[in-house]
């Protein structure tokens, strides 16, 4: 694990992604911007006020799709270059400049969505008959009609997009550029600390004194920025509330769930069932950790410690290929071609360096291949993270091959299903290839501690907290650091009860995640994992027919709402049963951990 991070200039090129697949040179990037500016101007001149019949509507949609095809790689290049080094002045200035350009282009293009939305439903339906390719897009326009504003208001909002999106940028800048962590000390020895090293290493540190000291030092630094971060978040919330009201939604929840094509009952059920029914299982897991590690008390700072840190396999990037390829081979030749290309063509940025975005993500710009960001620590856990991101990559690799620009992206509710599916495939492969109790315990503990803890606990508790925040905003309130701290602590205490001490600093966990700037995103992790858990069980029992169904789901992209996509894969998420089955499955895994630990340690847990 890298605990003191090098500058970007010092990392090995082979551990970085190749952005030249987007633009070979800076000159090519700048020429692309000039080209799209000219294209947008010509498009506005040709179609503004001139979409009068079904033929001109189809022609305009063609032109708009072509513009998006030019804009997407520009935006991807801008954002990806900044994401690997927020301290890079050139990347910062490029992003700022493009933000202004994009706002202007958005303002010029705002007429398109406004005018086409104001067309009579009969005309839009006639255009559907002429073009099956745009049927889904036109149906979505009709669905959005009640919430569209006057064209001039839409144009103004588009022109202000860089300002309206500023809270997220401010959050990232504060977190990744301004926030500097001092070394922490244990028994006279100093250890370096950073966002990446804490989340990628110190949180899982087996040495309790070091782990807790790192936790204290990390959260002491967060506390210094809590009021700035709270103000930033409140700006985001007030923006969302204002736009929700302007568009005529009853609540912010309705506004944010509309694009997910999910009703409030599905959202609330995901949070309520997990808070109530998963908590006992996870408290049992926490008690297991406490006993195995002989902790005086189980605290929030101890929850990420591995069950058996001495067995944690170390692995290089090169060695990861074997596990990834063997685990995902069941997905077929085309999928494996994508996996091989991701390694051979440097789609993934593995390096750890100063200024790099924390966590991991996959960006899948339409018209080119996906890009994956990860900070490789050398832990076997990284294989699960990489498989997760390759799940996103495989999803859009398939969707982009079979769908047009408008149809390729599914609801956010479904977005984490393909990614968590790959984690399940890795786990299933590892378990099926070993009878060693210690290895089986390691694999199952990895599923519980990473796949399920991350998606069903960390992100779900974010969602439960986020719901309380939005309820406050919907009631006309605002938030500050004290409010956010109290809400977060309350959710943590409710879930963990008396089995885990929520020590000082835990309430600041809300400062660590960018998800709060992405609408109602956190709960979708558990939703996606519910779907993928059930589908992975189908694949285990049925084999190829279940795989074929799943590939059809990936290829469908955004042509169906999440409930229909899930039904294609054999899962009915309109009921609570898949979620209850998944919670029971997690409980069974934890029971297996207890049994294996008793077998290995020769004691009763």
Coordinates of C-alpha atoms in Angstrom, one line a residue:
X1 CA 0.0 0.0 0.0
X2 CA 1.3 3.5 -0.9
X3 CA 0.9 5.7 2.2
X4 CA 2.9 8.7 1.0
X5 CA 1.7 9.6 -2.5
X6 CA 4.0 10.6 -5.4
X7 CA 3.2 13.5 -7.8
X8 CA 1.5 12.5 -11.0
X9 CA 4.7 13.1 -13.0
X10 CA 6.5 10.3 -11.0
X11 CA 4.0 7.4 -11.7
X12 CA 4.7 4.7 -14.3
X13 CA 3.0 5.4 -17.6
X14 CA 1.8 1.8 -17.9
X15 CA -0.3 2.3 -14.8
X16 CA -2.1 5.3 -16.3
X17 CA -4.9 5.4 -18.9
X18 CA -4.4 6.5 -22.5
X19 CA -6.4 9.6 -23.2
X20 CA -5.0 9.8 -26.6
X21 CA -7.8 7.5 -27.7
X22 CA -10.0 10.6 -27.2
X23 CA -7.6 13.2 -28.6
X24 CA -4.0 12.7 -29.8
X25 CA -2.9 16.2 -29.0
X26 CA -4.1 19.4 -27.2
X27 CA -4.4 21.0 -30.7
X28 CA -6.8 18.2 -31.8
X29 CA -8.8 18.8 -28.6
X30 CA -9.0 22.6 -29.3
X31 CA -10.0 22.0 -32.9
X32 CA -12.8 19.7 -31.8
X33 CA -14.2 22.5 -29.6
X34 CA -14.1 25.0 -32.5
X35 CA -15.8 22.4 -34.7
X36 CA -18.6 21.7 -32.3
X37 CA -19.1 25.5 -31.7
X38 CA -19.6 26.0 -35.4
X39 CA -21.9 22.9 -35.7
X40 CA -24.1 24.2 -32.8
X41 CA -24.4 27.7 -34.4
X42 CA -25.4 26.1 -37.7
X43 CA -27.8 23.8 -36.0
X44 CA -29.5 26.6 -34.1
X45 CA -29.8 28.7 -37.3
X46 CA -31.3 25.8 -39.2
X47 CA -33.8 24.5 -36.6
X48 CA -34.7 27.2 -34.1
X49 CA -38.4 27.9 -34.7
X50 CA -38.4 25.5 -37.7
X51 CA -39.4 22.2 -36.3
X52 CA -42.9 22.2 -37.8
X53 CA -43.5 18.7 -39.1
X54 CA -42.5 15.1 -38.4
X55 CA -39.7 15.2 -41.1
X56 CA -38.0 18.3 -39.6
X57 CA -38.4 16.9 -36.1
X58 CA -36.5 13.7 -37.1
X59 CA -33.9 15.8 -39.0
X60 CA -33.4 17.9 -35.9
X61 CA -33.0 14.9 -33.6
X62 CA -30.4 13.5 -36.1
X63 CA -28.5 16.8 -35.9
X64 CA -28.7 17.0 -32.1
X65 CA -27.4 13.4 -31.8
X66 CA -24.5 14.3 -34.0
X67 CA -23.7 17.3 -31.8
X68 CA -23.7 15.1 -28.7
X69 CA -21.4 12.8 -30.5
X70 CA -18.9 15.7 -30.8
X71 CA -19.4 17.0 -27.3
X72 CA -19.1 13.8 -25.4
X73 CA -15.5 13.0 -26.1
X74 CA -14.5 16.6 -25.4
X75 CA -16.3 16.6 -22.0
X76 CA -14.8 13.2 -21.2
X77 CA -11.2 14.3 -22.0
X78 CA -11.7 17.4 -19.9
X79 CA -13.0 15.6 -16.9
X80 CA -10.8 12.6 -17.0
X81 CA -7.6 14.6 -17.3
X82 CA -8.6 16.6 -14.2
X83 CA -9.7 13.5 -12.2
X84 CA -6.3 12.0 -12.1
X85 CA -4.6 15.2 -10.8
X86 CA -6.7 18.0 -9.4
X87 CA -3.5 19.9 -8.6
X88 CA -2.6 20.2 -12.2
X89 CA -3.0 23.9 -13.2
X90 CA -3.3 23.1 -16.9
X91 CA -6.1 20.5 -16.3
X92 CA -7.8 23.0 -13.9
X93 CA -7.8 25.8 -16.4
X94 CA -8.9 23.5 -19.3
X95 CA -11.8 22.3 -17.2
X96 CA -12.8 25.9 -16.2
X97 CA -12.6 27.1 -19.8
X98 CA -14.6 24.2 -21.1
X99 CA -17.2 24.7 -18.4
X100 CA -17.8 28.2 -19.7
X101 CA -17.9 27.0 -23.3
X102 CA -20.3 24.2 -22.4
X103 CA -22.6 26.6 -20.7
X104 CA -22.7 28.8 -23.8
X105 CA -23.3 25.8 -26.0
X106 CA -26.0 24.6 -23.7
X107 CA -27.7 27.9 -23.8
X108 CA -27.6 27.9 -27.6
X109 CA -29.0 24.3 -27.7
X110 CA -31.7 24.9 -25.0
X111 CA -34.2 25.8 -27.7
X112 CA -34.1 22.3 -29.1
X113 CA -35.5 20.5 -26.0
X114 CA -37.8 23.3 -25.2
X115 CA -39.3 23.6 -28.7
X116 CA -39.6 19.9 -29.3
X117 CA -41.2 19.4 -25.9
X118 CA -43.8 22.1 -26.8
X119 CA -44.8 20.4 -30.0
X120 CA -48.3 18.8 -30.0
X121 CA -48.3 15.2 -28.8
X122 CA -49.9 14.2 -32.1
X123 CA -46.9 15.5 -34.1
X124 CA -44.4 13.7 -31.8
X125 CA -46.4 10.5 -32.2
X126 CA -46.3 11.0 -36.0
X127 CA -42.5 11.4 -35.8
X128 CA -42.4 8.1 -33.8
X129 CA -44.1 6.3 -36.7
X130 CA -41.5 7.7 -39.1
X131 CA -38.5 6.7 -36.9
X132 CA -38.5 3.6 -34.7
X133 CA -35.0 4.5 -33.7
X134 CA -36.1 7.6 -31.8
X135 CA -39.3 6.1 -30.4
X136 CA -38.0 5.9 -26.9
X137 CA -36.6 9.4 -27.0
X138 CA -39.9 10.9 -28.2
X139 CA -41.9 8.9 -25.6
X140 CA -39.6 10.3 -22.9
X141 CA -40.2 13.8 -24.2
X142 CA -44.0 13.3 -23.9
X143 CA -43.5 12.0 -20.3
X144 CA -41.5 15.1 -19.4
X145 CA -43.9 17.6 -21.0
X146 CA -45.7 18.6 -17.7
X147 CA -42.4 19.7 -16.1
X148 CA -40.9 21.7 -18.9
X149 CA -40.6 25.5 -18.4
X150 CA -40.9 28.4 -20.9
X151 CA -38.2 28.1 -23.5
X152 CA -36.5 31.3 -22.3
X153 CA -36.4 30.0 -18.8
X154 CA -34.9 26.7 -20.0
X155 CA -32.3 28.7 -22.0
X156 CA -31.4 30.7 -18.9
X157 CA -31.0 27.6 -16.8
X158 CA -28.8 26.1 -19.5
X159 CA -26.7 29.2 -19.6
X160 CA -26.2 29.1 -15.9
X161 CA -25.3 25.4 -15.8
X162 CA -21.7 25.9 -14.8
X163 CA -22.8 28.1 -11.9
X164 CA -25.5 25.6 -10.9
X165 CA -23.0 22.8 -11.0
X166 CA -20.5 24.7 -9.0
X167 CA -21.2 23.1 -5.6
X168 CA -19.8 19.7 -6.8
X169 CA -16.7 21.4 -8.2
X170 CA -16.2 23.3 -5.0
X171 CA -16.6 20.1 -2.9
X172 CA -14.0 18.3 -5.0
X173 CA -11.5 21.2 -4.8
X174 CA -11.9 21.5 -1.1
X175 CA -11.5 17.8 -0.6
X176 CA -8.7 17.0 -3.1
X177 CA -6.7 20.2 -3.3
X178 CA -7.1 22.3 -0.2
X179 CA -7.4 19.6 2.4
X180 CA -3.8 18.6 3.5
X181 CA -3.4 15.9 6.1
X182 CA -0.5 15.9 8.6
X183 CA 1.3 12.8 9.6
X184 CA -0.1 11.0 12.6
X185 CA 2.0 9.5 15.4
X186 CA 1.9 6.1 17.2
X187 CA 4.5 5.3 19.9
X188 CA 6.8 8.1 18.6
X189 CA 6.7 6.9 15.0
X190 CA 5.1 9.1 12.3
X191 CA 3.0 7.8 9.5
X192 CA 1.8 9.8 6.4
X193 CA -1.9 10.3 5.8
X194 CA -4.1 11.3 2.9
X195 CA -7.6 10.7 1.7
X196 CA -6.5 7.9 -0.6
X197 CA -4.2 6.2 2.0
X198 CA -6.9 6.4 4.7
X199 CA -9.7 4.9 2.5
X200 CA -7.4 2.5 0.7
X201 CA -5.4 1.4 3.6
X202 CA -5.5 2.8 7.1
X203 CA -9.2 2.1 7.5
X204 CA -8.4 -1.6 7.1
X205 CA -5.1 -1.5 9.1
X206 CA -4.9 -4.6 11.3
X207 CA -2.9 -2.8 14.0
X208 CA -5.7 -1.3 16.2
X209 CA -3.6 1.5 17.6
X210 CA -2.5 2.7 14.2
X211 CA -6.0 2.2 12.7
X212 CA -7.6 4.3 15.4
X213 CA -4.9 6.9 15.4
X214 CA -5.3 7.3 11.7
X215 CA -9.1 7.5 12.1
X216 CA -8.7 10.3 14.7
X217 CA -6.2 12.3 12.6
X218 CA -8.3 11.9 9.5
X219 CA -11.5 13.1 11.1
X220 CA -9.8 15.9 13.0
X221 CA -8.8 17.3 9.6
X222 CA -12.3 16.8 8.2
X223 CA -13.7 18.7 11.2
X224 CA -11.7 21.8 10.2
X225 CA -13.6 22.0 6.9
X226 CA -17.0 20.9 8.1
X227 CA -18.6 24.4 7.9
X228 CA -17.4 25.1 4.4
X229 CA -18.5 21.6 3.2
X230 CA -21.9 22.0 4.8
X231 CA -22.4 25.4 3.2
X232 CA -21.4 23.9 -0.2
X233 CA -23.9 21.0 0.3
X234 CA -26.7 23.4 1.4
X235 CA -26.1 25.3 -1.9
X236 CA -26.7 22.1 -3.8
X237 CA -29.8 21.3 -1.8
X238 CA -31.3 24.7 -2.2
X239 CA -30.6 24.6 -6.0
X240 CA -32.4 21.2 -6.3
X241 CA -35.4 22.4 -4.2
X242 CA -35.7 25.6 -6.3
X243 CA -35.6 23.8 -9.6
X244 CA -38.0 21.2 -8.3
X245 CA -40.5 23.9 -7.3
X246 CA -40.0 25.8 -10.6
X247 CA -40.8 22.6 -12.6
X248 CA -43.9 21.9 -10.6
X249 CA -43.0 18.7 -8.7
X250 CA -44.7 18.1 -5.4
X251 CA -41.4 17.3 -3.6
X252 CA -37.7 17.2 -4.3
X253 CA -38.0 13.4 -4.1
X254 CA -40.5 13.4 -7.0
X255 CA -38.1 15.6 -9.0
X256 CA -35.1 13.4 -8.4
X257 CA -36.9 10.0 -8.8
X258 CA -38.6 11.1 -12.1
X259 CA -35.6 10.5 -14.2
X260 CA -34.9 7.2 -12.5
X261 CA -38.4 6.0 -13.6
X262 CA -38.9 4.8 -10.0
X263 CA -41.8 5.6 -7.7
X264 CA -41.4 6.7 -4.1
X265 CA -42.5 3.3 -2.7
X266 CA -39.5 1.5 -4.4
X267 CA -37.1 4.1 -3.0
X268 CA -38.5 4.0 0.6
X269 CA -38.8 0.2 0.6
X270 CA -35.1 -0.1 -0.2
X271 CA -34.1 2.0 2.7
X272 CA -36.6 0.9 5.3
X273 CA -36.2 -2.9 4.8
X274 CA -32.4 -2.7 5.0
X275 CA -32.4 -0.4 8.0
X276 CA -34.7 -2.8 9.8
X277 CA -33.8 -6.3 8.6
X278 CA -30.2 -6.1 7.7
X279 CA -29.0 -4.4 10.9
X280 CA -29.2 -7.5 13.1
X281 CA -27.0 -9.5 10.6
X282 CA -24.4 -6.7 10.4
X283 CA -24.3 -6.3 14.2
X284 CA -23.5 -10.0 14.4
X285 CA -20.7 -9.4 11.9
X286 CA -19.4 -6.5 14.0
X287 CA -19.4 -8.8 17.1
X288 CA -17.5 -11.4 15.1
X289 CA -14.8 -8.8 14.2
X290 CA -14.6 -7.7 17.8
X291 CA -14.1 -11.3 19.1
X292 CA -11.6 -12.3 16.5
X293 CA -9.5 -9.1 17.0
X294 CA -9.9 -9.2 20.8
X295 CA -11.0 -5.6 20.8
X296 CA -11.8 -3.9 24.1
X297 CA -14.9 -2.4 22.4
X298 CA -16.2 -2.3 18.9
X299 CA -16.1 1.2 17.5
X300 CA -17.1 2.7 14.2
X301 CA -13.4 3.0 13.4
X302 CA -13.0 -0.8 13.6
X303 CA -15.7 -1.8 11.1
X304 CA -13.5 -2.0 8.0
X305 CA -10.8 -4.2 9.6
X306 CA -10.4 -7.5 7.7
X307 CA -11.6 -10.6 9.5
X308 CA -8.3 -12.3 8.8
X309 CA -5.7 -9.7 7.8
X310 CA -2.8 -12.2 7.9
X311 CA -4.5 -14.1 5.0
X312 CA -5.0 -11.1 2.8
X313 CA -3.5 -12.2 -0.6
X314 CA -1.3 -9.6 -2.3
X315 CA -1.6 -9.2 -6.0
X316 CA -0.1 -7.1 -8.8
X317 CA -1.9 -5.5 -11.7
X318 CA -0.5 -8.2 -14.0
X319 CA -1.6 -11.0 -11.8
X320 CA -5.1 -9.6 -11.6
X321 CA -5.7 -10.5 -15.2
X322 CA -5.9 -14.2 -14.4
X323 CA -8.6 -13.8 -11.8
X324 CA -10.6 -11.3 -13.8
X325 CA -10.5 -13.3 -17.0
X326 CA -11.4 -16.7 -15.3
X327 CA -14.2 -15.1 -13.3
X328 CA -15.8 -13.3 -16.1
X329 CA -15.3 -15.9 -18.9
X330 CA -18.8 -17.1 -18.4
X331 CA -20.0 -13.9 -20.0
X332 CA -18.8 -15.0 -23.4
X333 CA -16.2 -14.1 -26.1
X334 CA -17.4 -10.6 -26.9
X335 CA -17.4 -9.6 -23.2
X336 CA -13.9 -11.1 -22.8
X337 CA -12.6 -9.2 -25.8
X338 CA -13.7 -6.1 -24.0
X339 CA -11.8 -7.2 -20.8
X340 CA -8.7 -8.0 -22.8
X341 CA -8.7 -4.7 -24.6
X342 CA -9.1 -2.8 -21.2
X343 CA -5.7 -4.2 -20.2
X344 CA -4.0 -4.1 -23.6
X345 CA -5.1 -0.6 -24.6
X346 CA -4.7 1.1 -21.2
X347 CA -8.4 1.9 -20.5
X348 CA -7.6 1.9 -16.7
X349 CA -5.8 4.3 -14.5
X350 CA -4.3 2.2 -11.7
X351 CA -1.7 4.7 -10.3
X352 CA -1.8 6.3 -6.9
X353 CA -0.8 9.9 -6.9
X354 CA -1.4 13.3 -5.2
X355 CA -4.5 15.0 -6.4
X356 CA -6.2 11.9 -7.9
X357 CA -9.9 11.4 -7.3
X358 CA -10.7 9.0 -4.5
X359 CA -12.6 5.8 -4.8
X360 CA -13.1 4.3 -8.3
X361 CA -15.4 5.0 -11.3
X362 CA -16.0 4.1 -14.9
X363 CA -16.6 6.7 -17.5
X364 CA -18.2 5.4 -20.7
X365 CA -18.3 8.1 -23.3
X366 CA -20.6 7.2 -26.2
X367 CA -18.7 6.6 -29.4
X368 CA -15.4 5.4 -27.8
X369 CA -14.3 2.9 -25.2
X370 CA -14.9 3.1 -21.4
X371 CA -12.3 4.5 -19.0
X372 CA -11.8 3.2 -15.5
X373 CA -10.2 5.0 -12.5
X374 CA -8.9 3.0 -9.6
X375 CA -6.1 3.4 -7.0
X376 CA -4.3 0.0 -7.0
X377 CA -3.1 -0.9 -3.5
X378 CA -1.9 -4.4 -4.2
X379 CA -4.7 -6.0 -2.2
X380 CA -6.8 -8.8 -3.6
X381 CA -9.7 -6.6 -2.7
X382 CA -8.7 -4.5 -5.7
X383 CA -9.7 -7.4 -8.0
X384 CA -13.3 -7.0 -6.7
X385 CA -13.1 -3.2 -7.3
X386 CA -11.7 -3.6 -10.8
X387 CA -14.4 -6.3 -11.6
X388 CA -17.0 -3.8 -10.4
X389 CA -15.8 -1.1 -12.7
X390 CA -15.5 -3.5 -15.6
X391 CA -19.1 -4.3 -15.0
X392 CA -20.0 -0.7 -15.7
X393 CA -17.7 -0.9 -18.7
X394 CA -19.2 -4.1 -20.0
X395 CA -22.7 -2.6 -19.6
X396 CA -22.1 0.4 -21.8
X397 CA -19.8 -1.5 -24.1
X398 CA -22.8 -3.7 -24.9
X399 CA -25.4 -0.9 -24.8
X400 CA -23.4 1.4 -27.1
X401 CA -23.1 -1.4 -29.7
X402 CA -26.8 -1.9 -29.8
X403 CA -28.4 1.4 -29.0
X404 CA -28.2 5.0 -30.2
X405 CA -27.0 7.9 -28.1
X406 CA -30.4 8.6 -26.6
X407 CA -31.2 4.9 -25.8
X408 CA -27.9 3.8 -24.3
X409 CA -28.1 4.9 -20.7
X410 CA -30.6 3.2 -18.3
X411 CA -32.1 4.6 -15.2
X412 CA -29.7 5.3 -12.3
X413 CA -31.7 2.8 -10.3
X414 CA -30.4 0.0 -12.5
X415 CA -26.9 1.4 -13.0
X416 CA -25.1 -0.5 -10.2
X417 CA -26.6 -3.9 -11.1
X418 CA -24.1 -4.9 -13.9
X419 CA -21.1 -3.7 -11.7
X420 CA -22.1 -5.6 -8.6
X421 CA -22.9 -8.6 -10.8
X422 CA -19.2 -8.9 -11.7
X423 CA -18.2 -8.8 -8.0
X424 CA -20.6 -11.8 -7.5
X425 CA -19.1 -13.6 -10.4
X426 CA -15.6 -13.2 -9.0
X427 CA -16.7 -14.4 -5.6
X428 CA -18.5 -17.4 -7.1
X429 CA -15.5 -18.3 -9.1
X430 CA -13.1 -18.1 -6.2
X431 CA -15.4 -20.1 -3.9
X432 CA -15.8 -22.9 -6.5
X433 CA -12.1 -23.4 -6.9
X434 CA -11.0 -24.0 -3.3
X435 CA -11.9 -26.2 -0.4
X436 CA -9.5 -24.5 1.9
X437 CA -11.5 -23.2 4.9
X438 CA -9.2 -20.2 5.4
X439 CA -9.5 -19.2 1.7
X440 CA -13.2 -19.7 1.8
X441 CA -13.5 -17.5 4.9
X442 CA -11.4 -14.9 3.1
X443 CA -13.6 -14.9 0.0
X444 CA -16.8 -14.8 2.0
X445 CA -15.5 -12.1 4.3
X446 CA -14.5 -10.1 1.2
X447 CA -18.0 -10.4 -0.2
X448 CA -19.5 -9.2 3.1
X449 CA -16.9 -6.6 4.0
X450 CA -16.5 -5.1 0.5
X451 CA -19.3 -6.0 -1.8
X452 CA -22.2 -6.0 0.7
X453 CA -20.8 -3.7 3.4
X454 CA -20.0 -1.1 0.8
X455 CA -23.2 -1.2 -1.2
X456 CA -25.8 -2.4 1.4
X457 CA -24.4 -0.6 4.4
X458 CA -22.1 2.3 3.6
X459 CA -24.2 3.6 0.7
X460 CA -27.5 2.6 2.2
X461 CA -26.8 4.6 5.4
X462 CA -25.9 7.5 3.1
X463 CA -29.3 7.1 1.6
X464 CA -31.1 6.9 5.0
X465 CA -29.3 10.1 6.0
X466 CA -29.9 11.7 2.7
X467 CA -33.7 11.1 3.0
X468 CA -33.7 12.9 6.3
X469 CA -31.9 15.8 4.7
X470 CA -34.3 16.1 1.8
X471 CA -37.3 15.9 4.1
X472 CA -35.9 18.9 6.0
X473 CA -35.3 20.8 2.7
X474 CA -38.8 19.9 1.4
X475 CA -40.2 21.4 4.6
X476 CA -38.5 24.7 3.7
X477 CA -35.5 24.3 5.9
X478 CA -31.7 24.4 5.4
X479 CA -28.7 22.6 6.8
X480 CA -25.4 23.5 8.5
X481 CA -22.6 21.3 9.9
X482 CA -24.4 20.7 13.2
X483 CA -27.6 19.6 11.6
X484 CA -25.8 17.3 9.2
X485 CA -23.6 15.8 11.9
X486 CA -26.7 15.1 14.1
X487 CA -28.6 13.5 11.3
X488 CA -25.7 11.3 10.3
X489 CA -24.9 10.2 13.8
X490 CA -28.6 9.4 14.4
X491 CA -28.7 7.1 11.3
X492 CA -25.5 5.3 12.4
X493 CA -26.7 4.8 15.9
X494 CA -30.0 3.5 14.7
X495 CA -28.4 0.9 12.5
X496 CA -25.6 -0.3 14.8
X497 CA -27.4 0.0 18.1
X498 CA -25.5 -0.8 21.2
X499 CA -23.2 -3.3 19.4
X500 CA -21.0 -0.6 17.9
X501 CA -19.8 2.6 19.6
X502 CA -20.2 5.5 17.2
X503 CA -17.1 7.3 18.2
X504 CA -16.3 11.0 17.6
X505 CA -15.7 11.7 14.0
X506 CA -18.2 9.2 12.6
X507 CA -20.8 11.9 12.2
X508 CA -18.5 13.6 9.7
X509 CA -18.8 10.6 7.3
X510 CA -21.2 12.8 5.2
X511 CA -18.2 14.8 4.1
X512 CA -16.5 11.9 2.5
X513 CA -18.8 11.0 -0.4
X514 CA -19.5 12.9 -3.6
X515 CA -22.8 11.0 -4.1
X516 CA -24.8 13.8 -2.4
X517 CA -24.2 16.0 -5.4
X518 CA -25.7 13.3 -7.8
X519 CA -29.3 13.3 -6.6
X520 CA -30.8 10.2 -5.0
X521 CA -27.9 8.0 -6.0
X522 CA -26.7 6.3 -2.8
X523 CA -29.7 4.0 -2.5
X524 CA -29.2 2.7 -6.0
X525 CA -26.2 0.6 -5.0
X526 CA -28.3 -1.7 -2.8
X527 CA -31.0 -1.7 -5.5
X528 CA -28.4 -2.8 -8.1
X529 CA -26.9 -5.4 -5.8
X530 CA -30.3 -6.8 -5.0
X531 CA -30.8 -7.4 -8.7
X532 CA -27.3 -8.8 -9.3
X533 CA -27.5 -11.1 -6.3
X534 CA -30.6 -12.7 -7.6
X535 CA -29.3 -12.9 -11.2
X536 CA -26.0 -14.4 -10.1
X537 CA -27.9 -17.1 -8.2
X538 CA -29.7 -17.8 -11.5
X539 CA -26.4 -18.1 -13.4
X540 CA -25.1 -20.5 -10.7
X541 CA -28.1 -22.7 -11.0
X542 CA -29.1 -22.4 -14.7
X543 CA -25.8 -21.4 -16.4
X544 CA -25.9 -20.2 -20.0
X545 CA -29.6 -19.4 -20.4
X546 CA -29.3 -16.9 -17.4
X547 CA -26.2 -15.4 -19.0
X548 CA -27.9 -14.9 -22.3
X549 CA -30.8 -13.2 -20.5
X550 CA -28.4 -10.9 -18.7
X551 CA -26.5 -10.0 -21.9
X552 CA -29.8 -9.0 -23.5
X553 CA -30.4 -6.8 -20.5
X554 CA -27.0 -5.1 -21.0
X555 CA -27.7 -4.6 -24.7
X556 CA -31.1 -3.1 -24.0
X557 CA -29.4 0.0 -22.4
X558 CA -32.0 2.5 -21.5
X559 CA -34.8 1.3 -23.7
X560 CA -36.8 0.0 -20.8
X561 CA -37.4 1.3 -17.2
X562 CA -35.6 -0.6 -14.4
X563 CA -38.5 -2.8 -13.4
X564 CA -38.8 -4.1 -17.0
X565 CA -35.0 -4.6 -17.3
X566 CA -35.1 -6.6 -14.1
X567 CA -37.9 -8.8 -15.3
X568 CA -35.9 -9.5 -18.4
X569 CA -33.3 -11.0 -16.1
X570 CA -35.9 -12.9 -14.1
X571 CA -36.2 -10.6 -11.1
X572 CA -39.4 -8.8 -10.0
X573 CA -38.3 -5.6 -8.1
X574 CA -41.8 -4.3 -7.8
X575 CA -42.2 -6.6 -4.8
X576 CA -40.1 -6.8 -1.7
X577 CA -39.2 -10.4 -2.1
X578 CA -35.9 -10.0 -4.0
X579 CA -34.7 -7.6 -1.4
X580 CA -35.7 -9.9 1.5
X581 CA -34.0 -12.8 -0.3
X582 CA -30.8 -10.8 -0.6
X583 CA -30.8 -9.8 3.0
X584 CA -31.3 -13.4 4.0
X585 CA -28.4 -14.3 1.7
X586 CA -26.2 -11.8 3.5
X587 CA -27.3 -13.3 6.8
X588 CA -26.4 -16.8 5.6
X589 CA -22.9 -15.6 4.5
X590 CA -22.3 -14.1 8.0
X591 CA -23.4 -17.4 9.6
X592 CA -20.9 -19.2 7.3
X593 CA -18.2 -16.8 8.5
X594 CA -19.0 -17.7 12.1
X595 CA -18.9 -21.4 11.4
X596 CA -15.7 -21.2 9.4
X597 CA -14.0 -19.1 12.1
X598 CA -15.0 -21.6 14.8
X599 CA -13.6 -24.4 12.6
X600 CA -10.3 -22.6 11.9
X601 CA -9.8 -21.2 15.4
X602 CA -11.1 -24.2 17.2
X603 CA -13.2 -22.1 19.6
X604 CA -16.9 -21.2 19.9
X605 CA -17.6 -17.7 18.7

